[in-house]
Amino acid sequence: MSIFHIASRKDWEESQAEYEHDSLKTEKFIHASTRNQVIPTFSKHFPDEGDFALLEIEIPKLTNEVKYEYISERDELFPHIYGTINKSAVSRAFSFKNAAELKNIILKL
């Protein structure tokens, strides 16, 4: 089973064996999404244009725990990764610049 994380492409490419997002320091976890949550998450939390990477993460290969937690604002369970993302758990990373490119990626998954 896979979950997804939207990252800055630069941050993803510069990470070594593990990827760490700023939310790990501030919230103690890295936000992730299911396939169906990716586009609404991008629309709500990211600028219209940028240099992004969509990480497809294989849960069984993660070295840190994933917890599905209820977010009342969205009335959904979201996957949260309690630690860094080991690069060996990322099966694919897709580069994209906007919502239209992200939608095309999601449609092909």
Coordinates of N, CA and C in Angstrom, one line a residue:
M1 N 0.8 -1.2 0.0 CA 0.0 0.0 0.0 C 0.9 1.3 0.0
S2 N 0.5 2.3 -0.8 CA 1.2 3.5 -0.9 C 0.5 4.7 -0.3
I3 N 1.3 5.6 0.2 CA 0.8 6.9 0.5 C 1.7 8.0 -0.2
F4 N 1.3 9.2 -0.1 CA 2.0 10.2 -0.9 C 2.3 11.4 -0.1
H5 N 3.4 12.1 -0.4 CA 3.8 13.3 0.2 C 4.3 14.3 -0.9
I6 N 3.8 15.5 -0.8 CA 4.2 16.6 -1.7 C 5.4 17.3 -1.1
A7 N 6.5 17.4 -1.8 CA 7.7 18.0 -1.3 C 8.2 19.1 -2.3
S8 N 9.0 20.0 -1.8 CA 9.8 20.8 -2.6 C 10.7 19.9 -3.4
R9 N 10.8 20.1 -4.7 CA 11.7 19.2 -5.5 C 13.1 19.4 -5.1
K10 N 13.5 20.6 -4.8 CA 14.9 20.9 -4.3 C 15.2 20.1 -3.0
D11 N 14.3 20.2 -2.0 CA 14.5 19.6 -0.8 C 14.6 18.0 -0.9
W12 N 13.7 17.5 -1.8 CA 13.8 16.1 -2.1 C 15.1 15.7 -2.7
E13 N 15.5 16.4 -3.7 CA 16.7 16.0 -4.4 C 18.0 16.2 -3.6
E14 N 18.0 17.2 -2.6 CA 19.1 17.4 -1.8 C 19.2 16.5 -0.6
S15 N 18.1 15.8 -0.3 CA 18.1 14.9 0.8 C 19.0 13.7 0.5
Q16 N 19.6 13.1 1.5 CA 20.5 12.0 1.3 C 19.7 10.7 1.5
A17 N 20.0 9.9 2.5 CA 19.3 8.6 2.7 C 17.9 8.8 3.2
E18 N 17.7 9.9 3.9 CA 16.4 10.2 4.5 C 16.0 11.6 4.1
Y19 N 14.6 11.7 4.0 CA 14.0 13.0 3.7 C 13.3 13.5 5.0
E20 N 13.6 14.8 5.3 CA 12.9 15.3 6.5 C 12.2 16.6 6.1
H21 N 11.0 16.7 6.5 CA 10.2 18.0 6.2 C 10.2 18.8 7.5
D22 N 10.0 20.1 7.4 CA 10.0 21.0 8.5 C 8.9 20.6 9.6
S23 N 7.8 20.0 9.1 CA 6.7 19.7 10.0 C 7.2 18.6 11.0
L24 N 8.2 17.9 10.7 CA 8.7 16.9 11.7 C 9.2 17.6 13.0
K25 N 9.8 18.8 12.8 CA 10.3 19.6 14.0 C 9.1 20.3 14.7
T26 N 8.2 20.8 13.9 CA 7.1 21.6 14.5 C 5.9 20.8 15.0
E27 N 5.6 19.7 14.3 CA 4.4 18.9 14.6 C 4.8 17.5 15.0
K28 N 6.0 17.1 14.9 CA 6.5 15.7 15.3 C 6.1 14.7 14.3
F29 N 5.6 15.1 13.1 CA 5.3 14.1 12.0 C 5.4 14.8 10.7
I30 N 5.4 14.0 9.6 CA 5.4 14.5 8.2 C 4.0 14.2 7.7
H31 N 3.4 15.2 7.1 CA 2.0 15.0 6.5 C 2.1 14.1 5.3
A32 N 1.2 13.3 5.1 CA 1.1 12.5 3.9 C -0.4 12.4 3.5
S33 N -0.7 11.8 2.4 CA -2.1 11.7 1.8 C -2.3 10.4 1.2
T34 N -3.5 10.0 1.1 CA -3.8 8.8 0.2 C -3.9 9.4 -1.2
R35 N -4.1 8.5 -2.1 CA -4.1 8.9 -3.5 C -5.3 9.9 -3.7
N36 N -6.4 9.6 -3.1 CA -7.6 10.5 -3.3 C -7.5 11.8 -2.6
Q37 N -6.6 12.0 -1.7 CA -6.4 13.2 -0.9 C -5.3 14.1 -1.5
V38 N -4.5 13.7 -2.4 CA -3.4 14.4 -2.9 C -3.8 15.8 -3.5
I39 N -4.8 15.7 -4.5 CA -5.2 16.9 -5.2 C -5.8 18.0 -4.3
P40 N -6.8 17.6 -3.4 CA -7.3 18.5 -2.5 C -6.3 19.1 -1.5
T41 N -5.4 18.3 -1.1 CA -4.3 18.8 -0.2 C -3.4 19.8 -0.9
F42 N -3.0 19.5 -2.1 CA -2.2 20.4 -2.9 C -3.0 21.8 -3.1
S43 N -4.2 21.7 -3.5 CA -5.0 22.9 -3.7 C -5.2 23.8 -2.4
K44 N -5.2 23.1 -1.3 CA -5.4 23.9 0.0 C -4.1 24.4 0.5
H45 N -3.0 23.7 0.4 CA -1.8 24.1 1.1 C -0.6 24.5 0.3
F46 N -0.7 24.6 -1.0 CA 0.5 24.9 -1.8 C 0.1 26.0 -2.8
P47 N 1.2 26.8 -3.2 CA 0.9 27.8 -4.2 C 0.6 27.2 -5.5
D48 N 0.0 28.0 -6.4 CA -0.5 27.5 -7.7 C 0.7 27.0 -8.6
E49 N 1.8 27.7 -8.5 CA 3.0 27.3 -9.3 C 4.2 27.1 -8.4
G50 N 5.0 26.2 -8.8 CA 6.3 26.0 -8.0 C 7.1 24.8 -8.6
D51 N 8.0 24.3 -7.9 CA 8.9 23.2 -8.3 C 8.7 22.1 -7.3
F52 N 7.8 21.2 -7.5 CA 7.4 20.2 -6.5 C 7.8 18.8 -6.9
A53 N 7.7 17.9 -6.0 CA 7.9 16.5 -6.2 C 6.8 15.7 -5.4
L54 N 6.1 14.8 -6.1 CA 5.1 14.0 -5.5 C 5.9 12.6 -5.2
L55 N 6.0 12.3 -3.9 CA 6.7 11.1 -3.5 C 5.6 10.0 -3.3
E56 N 5.8 8.9 -3.9 CA 5.0 7.7 -3.7 C 5.8 6.8 -2.7
I57 N 5.2 6.6 -1.5 CA 5.8 5.9 -0.4 C 5.2 4.6 -0.1
E58 N 6.0 3.6 -0.1 CA 5.5 2.2 0.2 C 5.5 2.0 1.7
I59 N 4.4 2.0 2.3 CA 4.3 1.9 3.8 C 5.1 0.8 4.4
P60 N 5.0 -0.4 3.9 CA 5.8 -1.5 4.5 C 7.3 -1.3 4.5
K61 N 7.8 -0.4 3.6 CA 9.3 -0.2 3.6 C 9.7 1.0 4.5
L62 N 8.7 1.7 5.0 CA 9.1 2.8 5.9 C 9.7 2.3 7.2
T63 N 10.8 3.0 7.6 CA 11.4 2.6 8.9 C 10.8 3.3 10.1
N64 N 9.9 4.3 9.8 CA 9.1 5.0 10.9 C 7.6 4.7 10.8
E65 N 7.0 4.9 11.9 CA 5.6 4.5 12.0 C 4.7 5.5 11.3
V66 N 3.6 4.9 10.7 CA 2.5 5.7 10.0 C 1.3 5.5 10.9
K67 N 0.7 6.7 11.2 CA -0.6 6.6 12.0 C -1.6 7.4 11.1
Y68 N -2.8 6.8 11.0 CA -3.9 7.5 10.3 C -4.7 8.2 11.4
E69 N -4.7 9.6 11.3 CA -5.3 10.4 12.3 C -6.4 11.3 11.7
Y70 N -7.5 11.4 12.5 CA -8.7 12.1 12.1 C -8.4 13.6 12.1
I71 N -8.7 14.3 11.0 CA -8.6 15.7 10.8 C -10.1 16.2 10.7
S72 N -10.6 16.9 11.7 CA -12.0 17.3 11.7 C -12.3 18.3 10.7
E73 N -11.4 19.2 10.4 CA -11.6 20.2 9.3 C -11.9 19.6 8.0
R74 N -11.3 18.4 7.7 CA -11.6 17.7 6.4 C -12.5 16.5 6.6
D75 N -12.8 16.2 7.9 CA -13.6 15.0 8.2 C -13.1 13.7 7.5
E76 N -11.7 13.6 7.6 CA -11.1 12.4 7.0 C -9.9 12.0 7.9
L77 N -9.5 10.7 7.7 CA -8.3 10.2 8.3 C -7.1 10.5 7.3
F78 N -6.0 11.0 7.8 CA -4.9 11.3 7.0 C -3.7 10.5 7.6
P79 N -2.8 10.0 6.7 CA -1.6 9.3 7.2 C -0.5 10.3 7.6
H80 N 0.0 10.1 8.8 CA 1.1 10.9 9.3 C 2.3 10.0 9.6
I81 N 3.5 10.4 9.1 CA 4.7 9.7 9.3 C 5.5 10.2 10.5
Y82 N 5.6 9.4 11.5 CA 6.3 9.9 12.7 C 7.8 9.6 12.7
G83 N 8.5 10.4 11.9 CA 9.9 10.3 11.7 C 10.2 10.7 10.2
T84 N 11.5 10.5 9.9 CA 11.9 10.8 8.5 C 11.4 9.8 7.5
I85 N 11.5 10.1 6.3 CA 11.1 9.2 5.2 C 12.4 8.6 4.6
N86 N 12.6 7.3 4.9 CA 13.8 6.7 4.3 C 13.6 6.6 2.8
K87 N 14.6 7.0 2.0 CA 14.5 7.1 0.5 C 14.2 5.7 -0.1
S88 N 14.6 4.6 0.6 CA 14.4 3.3 0.1 C 12.9 3.0 0.1
A89 N 12.1 3.7 0.9 CA 10.6 3.5 0.9 C 9.9 4.2 -0.2
V90 N 10.6 5.1 -0.9 CA 10.0 5.9 -2.0 C 10.1 5.2 -3.3
S91 N 9.0 4.7 -3.8 CA 9.1 3.9 -5.0 C 9.2 4.7 -6.3
R92 N 8.6 5.9 -6.2 CA 8.7 6.8 -7.4 C 8.6 8.3 -6.9
A93 N 9.2 9.2 -7.6 CA 9.1 10.6 -7.3 C 8.8 11.3 -8.6
F94 N 7.7 12.0 -8.7 CA 7.3 12.7 -9.9 C 7.5 14.2 -9.7
S95 N 8.1 14.8 -10.7 CA 8.2 16.3 -10.7 C 7.0 16.9 -11.3
F96 N 6.5 18.0 -10.7 CA 5.4 18.8 -11.3 C 5.5 20.2 -10.9
K97 N 4.8 21.1 -11.6 CA 4.9 22.5 -11.4 C 3.5 23.1 -11.0
N98 N 2.4 22.4 -11.2 CA 1.1 23.0 -10.9 C 0.0 21.9 -10.8
A99 N -1.2 22.4 -10.5 CA -2.3 21.4 -10.2 C -2.6 20.6 -11.4
A100 N -2.5 21.2 -12.6 CA -2.9 20.4 -13.8 C -1.9 19.3 -14.0
E101 N -0.6 19.5 -13.8 CA 0.4 18.5 -14.0 C 0.2 17.4 -12.9
L102 N -0.1 17.8 -11.7 CA -0.3 16.9 -10.6 C -1.5 16.0 -10.9
K103 N -2.6 16.6 -11.4 CA -3.8 15.8 -11.8 C -3.4 14.7 -12.9
N104 N -2.6 15.1 -13.9 CA -2.2 14.1 -14.9 C -1.4 13.0 -14.3
I105 N -0.6 13.3 -13.3 CA 0.2 12.2 -12.6 C -0.8 11.3 -11.8
I106 N -1.7 11.8 -11.1 CA -2.6 11.1 -10.3 C -3.5 10.2 -11.2
L107 N -3.9 10.7 -12.3 CA -4.8 9.9 -13.2 C -4.0 8.7 -13.7
K108 N -2.7 8.8 -13.9 CA -1.9 7.6 -14.4 C -1.5 6.6 -13.3
L109 N -1.7 6.9 -12.1 CA -1.4 6.0 -11.0 C -2.4 4.9 -10.9

